[in-house]
Short mmCIF file of C-alpha atoms in Angstrom, two decimals:
data_model
loop_
_atom_site.label_atom_id
_atom_site.label_comp_id
_atom_site.label_asym_id
_atom_site.label_seq_id
_atom_site.Cartn_x
_atom_site.Cartn_y
_atom_site.Cartn_z
CA UNK A 5 1.91 3.16 30.00
CA UNK A 6 1.68 1.63 26.52
CA UNK A 7 1.68 4.43 23.92
CA UNK A 8 1.28 2.08 20.94
CA UNK A 9 -1.70 3.24 18.84
CA UNK A 10 -4.63 0.88 18.66
CA UNK A 11 -5.53 -0.64 15.27
CA UNK A 12 -8.02 1.42 13.30
CA UNK A 13 -11.65 0.40 13.45
CA UNK A 14 -13.20 -1.53 10.59
CA UNK A 15 -15.28 1.55 9.78
CA UNK A 16 -12.15 3.70 9.52
CA UNK A 17 -10.49 1.18 7.22
CA UNK A 18 -13.56 1.11 4.98
CA UNK A 19 -13.46 4.90 4.67
CA UNK A 20 -9.76 4.91 3.87
CA UNK A 21 -10.37 2.28 1.20
CA UNK A 22 -12.76 4.65 -0.59
CA UNK A 23 -9.89 6.89 -1.72
CA UNK A 24 -6.98 6.12 -3.99
CA UNK A 25 -3.49 5.83 -2.54
CA UNK A 26 -2.32 9.29 -3.71
CA UNK A 27 -5.20 10.86 -1.72
CA UNK A 28 -4.15 8.94 1.37
CA UNK A 29 -0.59 10.12 0.78
CA UNK A 30 -1.77 13.74 0.61
CA UNK A 31 -3.27 13.41 4.06
CA UNK A 32 -0.36 11.45 5.50
CA UNK A 33 2.12 14.06 4.23
CA UNK A 34 0.53 16.65 6.50
CA UNK A 35 0.76 14.67 9.73
CA UNK A 36 4.02 12.74 9.49
CA UNK A 37 7.44 13.63 10.84
CA UNK A 38 9.00 11.38 8.17
CA UNK A 39 10.48 12.63 4.91
CA UNK A 40 7.37 12.40 2.76
CA UNK A 41 9.44 12.81 -0.39
CA UNK A 42 11.57 9.74 0.19
CA UNK A 43 10.09 7.43 2.81
CA UNK A 44 7.21 5.00 3.33
CA UNK A 45 6.13 4.50 -0.29
CA UNK A 46 7.43 2.31 -3.09
CA UNK A 47 10.58 3.78 -4.62
CA UNK A 48 10.52 1.30 -7.50
CA UNK A 49 7.83 0.65 -10.09
CA UNK A 50 5.02 -1.70 -9.14
CA UNK A 51 2.39 -3.33 -11.36
CA UNK A 52 -1.19 -3.69 -10.18
CA UNK A 53 -2.52 -6.79 -11.93
CA UNK A 54 -6.09 -6.27 -10.62
CA UNK A 55 -6.69 -2.51 -10.99
CA UNK A 56 -10.42 -3.12 -11.41
CA UNK A 57 -10.56 -4.21 -7.76
CA UNK A 58 -9.64 -0.71 -6.61
CA UNK A 59 -7.54 0.07 -3.53
CA UNK A 60 -6.75 -2.38 -0.76
CA UNK A 61 -5.89 -1.65 2.86
CA UNK A 62 -4.59 -3.92 5.60
CA UNK A 63 -1.83 -4.67 8.06
CA UNK A 64 1.42 -6.16 6.81
CA UNK A 65 2.36 -9.77 7.34
CA UNK A 66 5.77 -10.52 5.88
CA UNK A 67 7.64 -13.36 4.23
CA UNK A 68 11.01 -13.79 2.52
CA UNK A 69 11.39 -16.18 -0.42
CA UNK A 70 14.11 -17.33 -2.82
CA UNK A 71 12.48 -19.46 -5.53
CA UNK A 72 15.76 -19.87 -7.40
CA UNK A 73 17.41 -21.74 -4.52
CA UNK A 74 16.39 -25.44 -4.23
CA UNK A 75 18.02 -25.84 -0.81
CA UNK A 76 15.16 -24.09 0.99
CA UNK A 77 12.73 -26.89 0.07
CA UNK A 78 14.67 -29.36 2.25
CA UNK A 79 16.02 -26.98 4.91
CA UNK A 80 12.64 -26.86 6.64
CA UNK A 81 10.07 -29.30 5.31
CA UNK A 82 7.45 -27.83 7.66
CA UNK A 83 7.98 -24.25 6.50
CA UNK A 84 4.65 -23.84 4.72
CA UNK A 85 2.64 -25.01 7.72
CA UNK A 86 4.61 -22.85 10.16
CA UNK A 87 4.30 -19.83 7.90
CA UNK A 88 0.53 -20.26 7.53
CA UNK A 89 0.13 -20.47 11.29
CA UNK A 90 2.02 -17.18 11.59
CA UNK A 91 -0.29 -15.53 9.06
CA UNK A 92 -3.39 -16.90 10.81
CA UNK A 93 -2.19 -15.58 14.18
CA UNK A 94 -2.00 -11.95 13.05
CA UNK A 95 -4.95 -9.52 13.18
CA UNK A 96 -6.62 -8.55 9.93
CA UNK A 97 -7.36 -7.40 7.41
CA UNK A 98 -3.89 -8.41 6.22
CA UNK A 99 -1.69 -7.70 3.22
CA UNK A 100 1.20 -10.10 2.63
CA UNK A 101 4.45 -8.34 1.76
CA UNK A 102 6.89 -10.65 -0.02
CA UNK A 103 10.62 -10.03 -0.44
CA UNK A 104 12.20 -12.14 -3.19
CA UNK A 105 15.92 -12.70 -2.58
CA UNK A 106 16.40 -13.65 -6.25
CA UNK A 107 15.98 -9.98 -7.18
CA UNK A 108 16.79 -8.65 -9.76
CA UNK A 109 16.29 -12.11 -11.29
CA UNK A 110 12.89 -13.80 -11.18
CA UNK A 111 12.83 -17.61 -11.31
CA UNK A 112 9.31 -18.40 -10.17
CA UNK A 113 6.09 -17.21 -8.60
CA UNK A 114 5.42 -17.71 -4.90
CA UNK A 115 1.88 -16.56 -5.53
CA UNK A 116 -0.94 -18.00 -7.62
CA UNK A 117 -4.45 -19.42 -7.42
CA UNK A 118 -3.91 -21.78 -4.49
CA UNK A 119 -2.04 -19.31 -2.28
CA UNK A 120 -4.66 -16.66 -2.99
CA UNK A 121 -7.52 -18.86 -1.85
CA UNK A 122 -5.64 -20.06 1.23
CA UNK A 123 -4.59 -16.56 2.28
CA UNK A 124 -8.07 -15.20 1.66
CA UNK A 125 -9.34 -17.84 4.10
CA UNK A 126 -6.69 -16.66 6.60
CA UNK A 127 -7.96 -13.06 6.52
CA UNK A 128 -5.69 -11.58 3.84
CA UNK A 129 -7.02 -9.22 1.19
CA UNK A 130 -3.99 -9.08 -1.08
CA UNK A 131 -0.24 -9.19 -1.52
CA UNK A 132 2.64 -6.95 -2.48
CA UNK A 133 5.19 -9.22 -4.14
CA UNK A 134 8.64 -7.89 -4.99
CA UNK A 135 8.92 -10.76 -7.44
CA UNK A 136 6.36 -12.50 -9.64
CA UNK A 137 2.85 -13.91 -9.50
CA UNK A 138 0.84 -16.21 -11.77
CA UNK A 139 -2.80 -17.30 -12.28
CA UNK A 140 -3.99 -13.70 -12.51
CA UNK A 141 -7.56 -14.54 -13.57
CA UNK A 142 -7.90 -17.17 -10.87
CA UNK A 143 -6.48 -14.81 -8.24
CA UNK A 144 -9.01 -12.18 -9.29
CA UNK A 145 -11.79 -14.75 -9.04
CA UNK A 146 -10.68 -15.46 -5.49
CA UNK A 147 -11.04 -11.74 -4.68
CA UNK A 148 -7.34 -11.43 -3.96
CA UNK A 149 -5.46 -8.36 -5.17
CA UNK A 150 -1.74 -8.28 -5.97
CA UNK A 151 0.94 -5.76 -6.82
CA UNK A 152 4.06 -7.40 -8.24
CA UNK A 153 7.02 -6.86 -10.53
CA UNK A 154 5.96 -9.26 -13.27
CA UNK A 155 4.17 -12.47 -14.18
CA UNK A 156 5.76 -15.93 -14.29
CA UNK A 157 4.76 -19.29 -15.74
CA UNK A 158 6.30 -21.51 -13.07
CA UNK A 159 6.82 -21.53 -9.32
CA UNK A 160 10.45 -22.79 -9.30
CA UNK A 161 11.47 -23.77 -5.72
CA UNK A 162 9.02 -21.48 -3.95
CA UNK A 163 8.77 -21.96 -0.22
CA UNK A 164 8.77 -19.59 2.77
CA UNK A 165 12.31 -18.91 4.00
CA UNK A 166 11.64 -16.45 6.83
CA UNK A 167 8.47 -14.76 8.02
CA UNK A 168 7.28 -12.26 10.58
CA UNK A 169 10.46 -10.25 10.01
CA UNK A 170 11.36 -6.87 8.55
CA UNK A 171 11.50 -7.02 4.76
CA UNK A 172 12.21 -4.72 1.85
CA UNK A 173 9.80 -4.46 -1.07
CA UNK A 174 10.24 -2.17 -4.06
CA UNK A 175 12.99 -0.27 -2.24
CA UNK A 176 10.90 0.30 0.89
CA UNK A 177 11.45 -1.32 4.31
CA UNK A 178 8.30 -2.87 5.80
CA UNK A 179 7.81 -3.97 9.39
CA UNK A 180 5.11 -6.53 10.28
CA UNK A 181 1.96 -4.80 11.49
CA UNK A 182 2.44 -1.70 9.36
CA UNK A 183 -0.78 -0.31 7.86
CA UNK A 184 -0.59 -0.43 4.06
CA UNK A 185 -2.77 1.29 1.48
CA UNK A 186 -2.17 0.19 -2.11
CA UNK A 187 -3.62 0.54 -5.59
CA UNK A 188 -2.49 0.92 -9.21
CA UNK A 189 -0.27 3.86 -8.25
CA UNK A 190 1.80 1.83 -5.75
CA UNK A 191 1.64 1.56 -1.98
CA UNK A 192 1.99 3.66 1.16
CA UNK A 193 3.32 2.01 4.33
CA UNK A 194 1.94 4.23 7.10
CA UNK A 195 4.16 4.50 10.20
CA UNK A 196 2.36 3.33 13.32
CA UNK A 197 2.54 6.75 14.96
CA UNK A 198 0.67 8.31 12.02
CA UNK A 199 -2.30 5.94 11.83
CA UNK A 200 -4.60 7.61 14.41
CA UNK A 201 -4.81 10.89 12.44
CA UNK A 202 -4.68 9.41 8.95
CA UNK A 203 -8.40 9.31 8.16
CA UNK A 204 -9.08 12.85 9.32
CA UNK A 205 -6.06 14.14 7.38
CA UNK A 206 -7.01 12.38 4.13
CA UNK A 207 -10.64 13.46 4.44
CA UNK A 208 -9.61 17.08 5.05
CA UNK A 209 -7.14 17.30 2.18
CA UNK A 210 -9.62 15.83 -0.27
CA UNK A 211 -12.28 18.27 0.93
CA UNK A 212 -9.96 21.27 0.64
CA UNK A 213 -9.21 20.42 -3.00
CA UNK A 214 -12.93 20.03 -3.75
CA UNK A 215 -13.72 23.40 -2.12
CA UNK A 216 -11.08 25.42 -3.93
CA UNK A 217 -8.95 24.50 -6.92
CA UNK A 218 -10.99 21.79 -8.62
CA UNK A 219 -14.28 23.76 -8.93
CA UNK A 220 -12.36 26.84 -10.02
CA UNK A 221 -10.68 24.95 -12.83
CA UNK A 222 -13.94 23.32 -13.89
CA UNK A 223 -15.72 26.67 -14.08
CA UNK A 224 -13.32 27.98 -16.71
CA UNK A 225 -15.78 28.11 -19.61
CA UNK A 226 -16.38 31.61 -20.97
CA UNK A 227 -13.68 33.32 -18.91
CA UNK A 228 -10.73 35.18 -20.32
CA UNK A 229 -7.36 33.55 -19.76
CA UNK A 230 -6.25 36.38 -17.47
CA UNK A 231 -9.38 36.06 -15.33
CA UNK A 232 -8.98 32.30 -15.15
CA UNK A 233 -5.32 32.54 -14.10
CA UNK A 234 -6.21 35.06 -11.41
CA UNK A 235 -8.99 32.87 -10.06
CA UNK A 236 -6.69 29.82 -10.01
CA UNK A 237 -4.09 31.81 -8.06
CA UNK A 238 -6.80 32.83 -5.59
CA UNK A 239 -8.05 29.24 -5.27
CA UNK A 240 -4.53 27.97 -4.61
CA UNK A 241 -4.13 30.61 -1.91
CA UNK A 242 -7.46 29.60 -0.34
CA UNK A 243 -6.37 25.97 -0.42
CA UNK A 244 -3.11 26.89 1.29
CA UNK A 245 -4.92 28.85 3.99
CA UNK A 246 -7.19 25.87 4.73
CA UNK A 247 -4.23 23.48 4.93
CA UNK A 248 -2.20 25.79 7.18
CA UNK A 249 -5.14 26.37 9.51
CA UNK A 250 -5.84 22.63 9.80
CA UNK A 251 -2.26 21.38 10.07
CA UNK A 252 -0.61 24.10 12.16
CA UNK A 253 1.19 25.99 9.43
CA UNK A 254 2.21 23.16 7.12
CA UNK A 255 1.97 24.06 3.46
CA UNK A 256 -0.04 22.07 0.93
CA UNK A 257 0.97 20.69 -2.44
CA UNK A 258 -0.10 23.81 -4.35
CA UNK A 259 1.24 26.46 -1.99
#
């Protein structure tokens, strides 16, 4: 029997895209067996160069680059075509995760206007580039979102070196096919075993906050400080009870 979870439906992905990445993390934290304090999210700072586009969600396709090394341009003169065929063969929506071997240096951008339009045509919605990008306005016009370390003027010797392999981006290992949710806060790489319960968990955690602590804090006007503090304590306890009942005893952020 194949126990590999099926990809989420398009409807599920659309719902997950409605929340920011921290909200998705809050849900994921409750259902995962991983160390939610150290694993599966970017450990290094990212920069969202299209925050106005909101969150993106998709399945990872991966590529390794080294724009500072001119040898790669002649090592495989068909690399771009082979890489694009790999991207096209994978199910979408897709997010390209790019590992730059020049790190911590940055010699050139693998990503810009042309790559954004091509990858959009191949079913990709954005990229996470542990290196640089360029043509930010043109990328935005193409409807292609990117998180990266910085911007660059040139492309140096950019060419695909390896693809469809495990990579590391912003201190986080990424396997092809991993579900990724990303926005201006960073990204969450959801382990395959956690994807079936992710939507329900995120929806529940967001609802629990809206039922308890947030309305209590917003109804503070006219109350004494002692009354307010007591009501916040009670709301936090109510939140904790809801979380524990839903997730078999696991505590929430505020409990």
